[in-house]
PDB file of C-alpha atoms in Angstrom:
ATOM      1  CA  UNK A 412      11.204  10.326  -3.376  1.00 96.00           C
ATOM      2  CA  UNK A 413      11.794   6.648  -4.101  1.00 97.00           C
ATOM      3  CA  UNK A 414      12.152   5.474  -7.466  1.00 97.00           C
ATOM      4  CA  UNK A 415      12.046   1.406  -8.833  1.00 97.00           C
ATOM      5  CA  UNK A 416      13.545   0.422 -11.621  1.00 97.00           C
ATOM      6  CA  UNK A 417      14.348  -3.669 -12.574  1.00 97.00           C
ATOM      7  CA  UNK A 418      11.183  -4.407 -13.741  1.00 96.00           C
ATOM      8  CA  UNK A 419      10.881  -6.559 -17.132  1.00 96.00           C
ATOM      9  CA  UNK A 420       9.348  -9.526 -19.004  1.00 97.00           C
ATOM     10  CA  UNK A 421      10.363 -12.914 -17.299  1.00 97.00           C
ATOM     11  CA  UNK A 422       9.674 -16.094 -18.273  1.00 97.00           C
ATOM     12  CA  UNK A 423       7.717 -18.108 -15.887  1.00 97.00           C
ATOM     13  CA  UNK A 424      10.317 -19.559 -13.329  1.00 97.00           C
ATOM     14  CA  UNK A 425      12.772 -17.381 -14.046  1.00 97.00           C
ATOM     15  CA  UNK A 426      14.249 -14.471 -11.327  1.00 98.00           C
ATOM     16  CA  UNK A 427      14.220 -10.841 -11.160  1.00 97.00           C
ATOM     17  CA  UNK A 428      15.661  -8.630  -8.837  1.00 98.00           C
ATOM     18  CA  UNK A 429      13.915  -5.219  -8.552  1.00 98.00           C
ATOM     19  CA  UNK A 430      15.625  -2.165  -6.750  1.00 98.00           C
ATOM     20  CA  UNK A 431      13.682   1.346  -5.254  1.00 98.00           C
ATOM     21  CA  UNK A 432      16.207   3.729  -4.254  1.00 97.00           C
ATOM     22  CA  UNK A 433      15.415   6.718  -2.364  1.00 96.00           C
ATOM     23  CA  UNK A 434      16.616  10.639  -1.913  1.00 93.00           C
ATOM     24  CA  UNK A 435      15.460  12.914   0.452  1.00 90.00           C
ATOM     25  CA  UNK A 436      15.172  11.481   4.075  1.00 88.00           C
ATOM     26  CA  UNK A 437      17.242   9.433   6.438  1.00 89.00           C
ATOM     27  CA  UNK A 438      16.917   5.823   5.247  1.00 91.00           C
ATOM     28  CA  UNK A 439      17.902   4.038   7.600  1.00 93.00           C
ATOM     29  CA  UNK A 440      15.065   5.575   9.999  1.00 93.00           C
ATOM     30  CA  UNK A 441      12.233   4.124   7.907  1.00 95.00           C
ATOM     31  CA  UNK A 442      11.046   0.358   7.406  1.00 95.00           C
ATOM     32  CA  UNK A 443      10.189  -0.278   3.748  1.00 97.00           C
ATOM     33  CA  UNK A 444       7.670  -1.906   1.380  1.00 97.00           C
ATOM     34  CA  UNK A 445       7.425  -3.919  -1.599  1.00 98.00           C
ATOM     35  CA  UNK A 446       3.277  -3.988  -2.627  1.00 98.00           C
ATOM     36  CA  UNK A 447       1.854  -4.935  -5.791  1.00 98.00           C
ATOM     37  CA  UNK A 448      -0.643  -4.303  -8.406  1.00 98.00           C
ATOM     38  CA  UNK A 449      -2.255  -6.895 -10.737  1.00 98.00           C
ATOM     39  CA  UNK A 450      -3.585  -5.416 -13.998  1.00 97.00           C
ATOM     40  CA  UNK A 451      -7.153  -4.289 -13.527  1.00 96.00           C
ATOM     41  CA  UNK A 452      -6.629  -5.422  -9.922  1.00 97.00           C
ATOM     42  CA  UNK A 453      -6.560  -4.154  -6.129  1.00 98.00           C
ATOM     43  CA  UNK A 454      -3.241  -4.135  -3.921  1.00 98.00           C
ATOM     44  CA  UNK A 455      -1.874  -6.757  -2.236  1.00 98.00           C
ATOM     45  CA  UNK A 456       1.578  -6.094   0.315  1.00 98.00           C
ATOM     46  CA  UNK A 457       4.538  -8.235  -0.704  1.00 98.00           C
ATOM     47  CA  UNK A 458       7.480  -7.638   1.979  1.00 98.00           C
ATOM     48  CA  UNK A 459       8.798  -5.661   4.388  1.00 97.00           C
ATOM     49  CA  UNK A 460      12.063  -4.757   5.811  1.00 96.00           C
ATOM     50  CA  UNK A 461      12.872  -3.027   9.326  1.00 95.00           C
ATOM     51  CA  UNK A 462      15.464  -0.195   8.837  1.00 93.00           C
ATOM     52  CA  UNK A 463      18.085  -2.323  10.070  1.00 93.00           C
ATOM     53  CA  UNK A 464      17.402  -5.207   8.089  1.00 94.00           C
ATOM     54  CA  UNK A 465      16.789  -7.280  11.254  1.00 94.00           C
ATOM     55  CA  UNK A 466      13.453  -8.001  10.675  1.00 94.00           C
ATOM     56  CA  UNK A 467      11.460  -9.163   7.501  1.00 96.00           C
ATOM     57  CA  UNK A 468       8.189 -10.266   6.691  1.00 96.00           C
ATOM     58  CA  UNK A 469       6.537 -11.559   3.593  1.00 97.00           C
ATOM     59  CA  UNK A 470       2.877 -12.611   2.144  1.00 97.00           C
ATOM     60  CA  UNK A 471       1.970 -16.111   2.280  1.00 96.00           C
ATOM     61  CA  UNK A 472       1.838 -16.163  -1.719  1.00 97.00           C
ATOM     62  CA  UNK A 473       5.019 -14.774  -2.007  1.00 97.00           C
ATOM     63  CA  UNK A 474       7.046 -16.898   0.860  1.00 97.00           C
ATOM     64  CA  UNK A 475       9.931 -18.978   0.048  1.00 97.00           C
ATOM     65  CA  UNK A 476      10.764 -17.385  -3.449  1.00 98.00           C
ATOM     66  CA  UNK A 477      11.251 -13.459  -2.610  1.00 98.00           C
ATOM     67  CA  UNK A 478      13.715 -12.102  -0.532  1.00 98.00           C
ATOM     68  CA  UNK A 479      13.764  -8.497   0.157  1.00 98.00           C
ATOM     69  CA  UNK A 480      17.073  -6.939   1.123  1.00 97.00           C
ATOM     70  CA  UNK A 481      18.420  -3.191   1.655  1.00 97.00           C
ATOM     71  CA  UNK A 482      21.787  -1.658   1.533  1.00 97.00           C
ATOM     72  CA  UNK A 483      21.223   1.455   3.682  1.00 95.00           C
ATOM     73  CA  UNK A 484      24.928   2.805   2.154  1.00 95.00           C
ATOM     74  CA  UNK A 485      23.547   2.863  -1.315  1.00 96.00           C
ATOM     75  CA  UNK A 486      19.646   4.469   0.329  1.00 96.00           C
ATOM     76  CA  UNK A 487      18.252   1.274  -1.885  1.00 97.00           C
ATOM     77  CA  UNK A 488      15.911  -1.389  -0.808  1.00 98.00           C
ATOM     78  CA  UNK A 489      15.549  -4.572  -3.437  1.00 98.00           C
ATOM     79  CA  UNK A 490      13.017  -7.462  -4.068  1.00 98.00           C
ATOM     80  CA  UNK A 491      14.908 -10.531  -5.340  1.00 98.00           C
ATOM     81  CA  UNK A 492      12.023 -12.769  -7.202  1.00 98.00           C
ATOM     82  CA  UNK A 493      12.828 -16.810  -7.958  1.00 97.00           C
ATOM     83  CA  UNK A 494      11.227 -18.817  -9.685  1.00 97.00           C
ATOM     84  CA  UNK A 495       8.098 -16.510 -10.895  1.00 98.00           C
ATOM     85  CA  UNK A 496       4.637 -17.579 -11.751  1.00 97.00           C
ATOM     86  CA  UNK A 497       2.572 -15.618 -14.652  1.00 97.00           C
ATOM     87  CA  UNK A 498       0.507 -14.835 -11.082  1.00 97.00           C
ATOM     88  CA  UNK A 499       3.554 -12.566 -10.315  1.00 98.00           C
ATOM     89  CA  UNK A 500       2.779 -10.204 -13.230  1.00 98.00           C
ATOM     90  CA  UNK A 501       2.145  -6.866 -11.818  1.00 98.00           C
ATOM     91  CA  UNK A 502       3.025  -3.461 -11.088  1.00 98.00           C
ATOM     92  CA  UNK A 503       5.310  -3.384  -8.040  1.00 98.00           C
ATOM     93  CA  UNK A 504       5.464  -0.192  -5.644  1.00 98.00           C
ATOM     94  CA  UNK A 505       8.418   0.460  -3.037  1.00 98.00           C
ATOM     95  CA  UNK A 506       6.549   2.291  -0.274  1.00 98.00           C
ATOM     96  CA  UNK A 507       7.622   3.783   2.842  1.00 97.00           C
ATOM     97  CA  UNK A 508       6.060   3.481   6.430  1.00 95.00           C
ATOM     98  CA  UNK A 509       5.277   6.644   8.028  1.00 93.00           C
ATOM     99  CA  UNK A 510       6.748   5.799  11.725  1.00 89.00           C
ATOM    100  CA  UNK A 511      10.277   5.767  11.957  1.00 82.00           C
ATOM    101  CA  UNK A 512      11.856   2.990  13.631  1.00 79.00           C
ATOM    102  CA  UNK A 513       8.836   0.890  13.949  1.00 83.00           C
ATOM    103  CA  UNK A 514       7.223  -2.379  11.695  1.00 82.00           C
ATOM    104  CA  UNK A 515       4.146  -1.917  13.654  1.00 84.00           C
ATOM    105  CA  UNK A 516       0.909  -0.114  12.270  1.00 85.00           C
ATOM    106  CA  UNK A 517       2.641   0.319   9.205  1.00 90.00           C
ATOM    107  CA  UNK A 518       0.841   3.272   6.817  1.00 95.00           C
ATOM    108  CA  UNK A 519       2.348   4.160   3.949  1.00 97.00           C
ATOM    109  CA  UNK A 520       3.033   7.999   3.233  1.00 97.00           C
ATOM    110  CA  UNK A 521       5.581   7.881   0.078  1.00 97.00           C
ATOM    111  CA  UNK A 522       5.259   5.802  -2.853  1.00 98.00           C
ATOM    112  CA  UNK A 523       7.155   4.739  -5.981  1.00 98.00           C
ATOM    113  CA  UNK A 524       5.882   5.102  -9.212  1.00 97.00           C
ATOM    114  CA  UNK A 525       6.248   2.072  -9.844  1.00 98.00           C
ATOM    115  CA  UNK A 526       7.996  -0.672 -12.025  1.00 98.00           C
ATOM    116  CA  UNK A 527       6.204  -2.897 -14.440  1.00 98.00           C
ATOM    117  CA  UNK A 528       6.717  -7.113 -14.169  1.00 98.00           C
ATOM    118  CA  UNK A 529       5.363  -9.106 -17.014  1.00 98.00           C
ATOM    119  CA  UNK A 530       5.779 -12.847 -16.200  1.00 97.00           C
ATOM    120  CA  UNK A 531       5.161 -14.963 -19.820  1.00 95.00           C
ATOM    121  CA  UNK A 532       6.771 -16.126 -22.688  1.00 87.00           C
TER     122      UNK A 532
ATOM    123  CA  UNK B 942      -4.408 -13.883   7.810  1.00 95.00           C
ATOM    124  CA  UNK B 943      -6.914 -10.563   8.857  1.00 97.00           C
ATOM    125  CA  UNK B 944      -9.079  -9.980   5.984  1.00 98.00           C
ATOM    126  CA  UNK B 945     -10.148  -6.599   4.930  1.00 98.00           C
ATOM    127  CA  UNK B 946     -13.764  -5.778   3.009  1.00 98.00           C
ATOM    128  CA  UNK B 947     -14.711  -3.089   1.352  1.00 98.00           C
ATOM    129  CA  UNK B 948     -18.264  -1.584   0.510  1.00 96.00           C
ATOM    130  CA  UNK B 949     -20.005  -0.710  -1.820  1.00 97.00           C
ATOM    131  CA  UNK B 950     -17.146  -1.774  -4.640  1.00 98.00           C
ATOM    132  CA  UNK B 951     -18.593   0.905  -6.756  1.00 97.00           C
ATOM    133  CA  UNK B 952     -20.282   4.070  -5.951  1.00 96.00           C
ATOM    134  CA  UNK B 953     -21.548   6.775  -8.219  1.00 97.00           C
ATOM    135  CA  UNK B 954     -22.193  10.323  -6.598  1.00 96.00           C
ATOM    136  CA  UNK B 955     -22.255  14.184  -7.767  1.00 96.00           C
ATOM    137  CA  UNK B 956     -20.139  16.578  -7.176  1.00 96.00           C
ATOM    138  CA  UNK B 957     -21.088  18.253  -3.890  1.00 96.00           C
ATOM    139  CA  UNK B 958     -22.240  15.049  -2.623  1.00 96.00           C
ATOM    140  CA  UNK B 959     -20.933  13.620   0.578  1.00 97.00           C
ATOM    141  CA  UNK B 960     -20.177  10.196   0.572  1.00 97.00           C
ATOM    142  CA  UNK B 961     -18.990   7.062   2.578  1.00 98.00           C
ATOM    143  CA  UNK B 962     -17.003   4.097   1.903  1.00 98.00           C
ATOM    144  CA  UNK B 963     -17.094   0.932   4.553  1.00 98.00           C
ATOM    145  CA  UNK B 964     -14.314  -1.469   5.864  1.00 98.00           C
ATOM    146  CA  UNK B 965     -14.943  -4.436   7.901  1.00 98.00           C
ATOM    147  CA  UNK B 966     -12.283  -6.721   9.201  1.00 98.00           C
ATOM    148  CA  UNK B 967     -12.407  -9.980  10.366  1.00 98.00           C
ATOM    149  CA  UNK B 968     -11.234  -9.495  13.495  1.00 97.00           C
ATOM    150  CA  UNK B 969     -10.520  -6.703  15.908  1.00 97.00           C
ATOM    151  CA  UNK B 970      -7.736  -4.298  14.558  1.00 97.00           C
ATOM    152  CA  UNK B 971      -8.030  -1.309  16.956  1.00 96.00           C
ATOM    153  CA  UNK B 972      -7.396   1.677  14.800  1.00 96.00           C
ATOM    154  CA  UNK B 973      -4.927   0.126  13.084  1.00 96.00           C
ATOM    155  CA  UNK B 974      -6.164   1.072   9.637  1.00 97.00           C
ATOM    156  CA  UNK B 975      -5.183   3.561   6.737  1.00 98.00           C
ATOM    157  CA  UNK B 976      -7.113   4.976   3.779  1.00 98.00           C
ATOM    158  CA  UNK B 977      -5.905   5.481   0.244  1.00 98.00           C
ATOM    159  CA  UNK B 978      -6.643   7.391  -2.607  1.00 98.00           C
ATOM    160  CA  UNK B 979      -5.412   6.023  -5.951  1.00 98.00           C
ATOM    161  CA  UNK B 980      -5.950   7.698  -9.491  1.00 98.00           C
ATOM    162  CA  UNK B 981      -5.370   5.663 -12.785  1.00 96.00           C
ATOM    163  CA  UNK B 982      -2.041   5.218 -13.564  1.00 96.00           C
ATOM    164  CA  UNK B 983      -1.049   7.123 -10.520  1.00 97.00           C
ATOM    165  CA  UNK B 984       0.200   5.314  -7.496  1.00 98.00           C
ATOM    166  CA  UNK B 985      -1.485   5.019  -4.257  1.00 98.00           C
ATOM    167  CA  UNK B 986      -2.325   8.255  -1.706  1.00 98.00           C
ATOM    168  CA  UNK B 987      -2.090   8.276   1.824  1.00 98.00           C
ATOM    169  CA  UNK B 988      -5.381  10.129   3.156  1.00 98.00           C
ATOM    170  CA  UNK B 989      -6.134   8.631   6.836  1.00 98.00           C
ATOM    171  CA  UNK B 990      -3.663   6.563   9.208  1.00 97.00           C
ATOM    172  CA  UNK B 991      -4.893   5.393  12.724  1.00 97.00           C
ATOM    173  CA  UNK B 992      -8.224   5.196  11.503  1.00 97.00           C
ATOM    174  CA  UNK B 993      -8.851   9.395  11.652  1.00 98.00           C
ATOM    175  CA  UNK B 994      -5.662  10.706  11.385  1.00 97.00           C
ATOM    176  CA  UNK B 995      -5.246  13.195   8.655  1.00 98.00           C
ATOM    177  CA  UNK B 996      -1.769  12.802   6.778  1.00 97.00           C
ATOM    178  CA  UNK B 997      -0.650  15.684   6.145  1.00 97.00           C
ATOM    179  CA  UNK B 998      -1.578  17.945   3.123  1.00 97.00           C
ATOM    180  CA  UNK B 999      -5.199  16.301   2.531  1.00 98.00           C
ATOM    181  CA  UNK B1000      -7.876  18.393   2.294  1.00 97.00           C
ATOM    182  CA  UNK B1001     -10.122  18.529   5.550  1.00 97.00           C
ATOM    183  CA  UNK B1002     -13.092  17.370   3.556  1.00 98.00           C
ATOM    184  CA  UNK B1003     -11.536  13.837   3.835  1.00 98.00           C
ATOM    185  CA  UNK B1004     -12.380  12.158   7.103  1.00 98.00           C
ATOM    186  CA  UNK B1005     -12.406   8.807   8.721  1.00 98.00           C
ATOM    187  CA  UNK B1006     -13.469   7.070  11.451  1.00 98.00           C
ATOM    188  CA  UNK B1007     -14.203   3.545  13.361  1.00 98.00           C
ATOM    189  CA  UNK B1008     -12.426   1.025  15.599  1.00 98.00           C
ATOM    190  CA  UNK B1009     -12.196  -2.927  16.034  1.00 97.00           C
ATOM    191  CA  UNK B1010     -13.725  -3.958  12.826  1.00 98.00           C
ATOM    192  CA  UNK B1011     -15.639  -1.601  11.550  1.00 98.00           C
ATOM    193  CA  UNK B1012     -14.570   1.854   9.673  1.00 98.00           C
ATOM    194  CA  UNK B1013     -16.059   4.446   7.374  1.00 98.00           C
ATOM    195  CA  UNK B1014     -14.313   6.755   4.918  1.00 98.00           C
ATOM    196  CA  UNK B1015     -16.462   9.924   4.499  1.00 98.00           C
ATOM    197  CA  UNK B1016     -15.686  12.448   1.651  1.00 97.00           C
ATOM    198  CA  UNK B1017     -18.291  15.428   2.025  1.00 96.00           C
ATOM    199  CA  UNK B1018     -18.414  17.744  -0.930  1.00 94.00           C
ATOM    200  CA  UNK B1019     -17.224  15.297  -3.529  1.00 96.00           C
ATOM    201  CA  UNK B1020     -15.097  17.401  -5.670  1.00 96.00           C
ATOM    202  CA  UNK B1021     -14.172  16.522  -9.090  1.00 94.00           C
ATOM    203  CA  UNK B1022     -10.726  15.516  -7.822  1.00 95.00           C
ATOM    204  CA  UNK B1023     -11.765  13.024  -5.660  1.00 96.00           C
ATOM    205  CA  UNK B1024     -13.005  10.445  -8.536  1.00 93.00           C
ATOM    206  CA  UNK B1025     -10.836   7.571  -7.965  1.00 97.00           C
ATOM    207  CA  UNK B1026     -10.465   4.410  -6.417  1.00 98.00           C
ATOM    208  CA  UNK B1027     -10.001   4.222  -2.688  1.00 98.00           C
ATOM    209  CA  UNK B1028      -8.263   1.514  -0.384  1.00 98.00           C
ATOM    210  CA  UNK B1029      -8.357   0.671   3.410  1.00 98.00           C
ATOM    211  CA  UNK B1030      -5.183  -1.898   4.572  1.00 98.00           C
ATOM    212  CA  UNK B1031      -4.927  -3.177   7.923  1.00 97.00           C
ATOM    213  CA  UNK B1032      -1.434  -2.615  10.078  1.00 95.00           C
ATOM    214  CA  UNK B1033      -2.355  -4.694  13.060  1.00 95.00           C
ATOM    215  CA  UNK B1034      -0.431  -7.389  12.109  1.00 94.00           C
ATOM    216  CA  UNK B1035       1.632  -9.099   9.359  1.00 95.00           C
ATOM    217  CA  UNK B1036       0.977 -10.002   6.693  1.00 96.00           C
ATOM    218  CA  UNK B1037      -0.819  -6.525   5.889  1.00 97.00           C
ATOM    219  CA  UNK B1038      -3.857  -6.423   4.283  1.00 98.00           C
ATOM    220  CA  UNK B1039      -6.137  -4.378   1.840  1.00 98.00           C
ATOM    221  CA  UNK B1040      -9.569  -4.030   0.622  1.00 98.00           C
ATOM    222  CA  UNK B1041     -10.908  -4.701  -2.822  1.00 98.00           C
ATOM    223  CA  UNK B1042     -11.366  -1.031  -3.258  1.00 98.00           C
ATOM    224  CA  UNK B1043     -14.332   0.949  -3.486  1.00 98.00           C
ATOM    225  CA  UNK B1044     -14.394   2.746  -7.010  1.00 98.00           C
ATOM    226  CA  UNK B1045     -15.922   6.709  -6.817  1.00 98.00           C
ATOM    227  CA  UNK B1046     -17.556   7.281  -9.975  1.00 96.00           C
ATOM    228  CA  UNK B1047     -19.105  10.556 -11.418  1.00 90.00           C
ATOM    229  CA  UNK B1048     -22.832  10.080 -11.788  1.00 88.00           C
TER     230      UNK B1048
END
């Protein structure tokens, strides 16, 4: 399973860092996810990160102030969030892609329940 | 950026009914798509990868199918279950990309 936790109320341009951590299957196998959830809204993917942390990739509204990190002793992936925007507020998912190994065609077969991020005053 | 859409946003249907959602992209993905379920308050459900894969554990009734940029999501004999809000998302390419949803509604 994979379980968040970090989530809070931030003021607008402030930083959070959120953390999933996960038990029950080999980590370091499986790229991971950080996707979102606006109130009342769809999803929209955040970040990735390759198993071994050599490749990352992030959404174009996101870019340049989250960084998402993992520390495969600790089976925990994180989101590091700068300078937030009340457009940040949302209910953030760690998900896992189904292939092993692989960034590519990335489905998502195990999901956090989620951790709540309230960006105001 | 690929973008995904979804139709219709909202659908209302009986149970027994067979239904189908739609997903157009805006350029060619193969069958690089996925299908979600998600209930409120619940996080999201993986029902189809590859565009008619069946994950494992979904009920057969579930089905989906497609290529390049057009997909359907058919659920025949809604069952009461199955009210909830479903999802397609792209994985041809970064960054990923979902639908608006399509919202299954008990008529």
């Amino acid at each position: 399973q994979l379980l968040e936790s970090g989530g809070g109320l931030v003021q607008p341009g402030g930083s959070l860092r959120l953390s999933c951590t996960a038990s029950g299957l080999t980590f370091y196998y499986y790229g991971l996810s950080w996707i979102r959830q606006a109130p009342g809204k769809g999803l929209e993917w955040v970040a990735v990160v390759s198993g071994d942390s050599d490749d990352t990739y992030y959404a174009d509204s996101v870019k340049g102030r989250v960084t998402i990190s993992r520390d495969n002793s600790k089976n925990t992936v994180f989101l590091q969030m700068s300078s937030v925007r009340v457009e940040d507020t949302a209910v953030y998912y760690c998900a896992k892609i189904r292939r092993m190994m692989l960034l590519s065609g990335a489905a998502f077969d195990l999901w956090g329940q989620g951790t709540v991020v309230t960006v105001g005053s | 950026d690929i973008q995904m859409t979804q139709s219709p946003s909202t659908l209302s249907a009986y149970v027994g009914d067979s239904v189908t959602i739609s997903c157009r992209a805006s350029q060619t993905i193969t069958t690089w798509l996925a299908w979600y379920q998600q209930k409120p308050g619940e996080a999201p459900k993986l029902l189809i990868y590859r565009a008619s894969s069946l994950e494992s554990g979904v009920p057969s009734r579930f089905s989906g199918s497609g290529s390049g940029t057009e997909f359907t999501l058919t659920i025949t004999s809604l069952q009461p279950d199955d009210f909830a809000t479903y999802y397609c998302q792209q994985s041809k390419s970064y960054p990923l990309t979902f639908g608006g949803g399509t919202k299954v509604e008990i008529k």
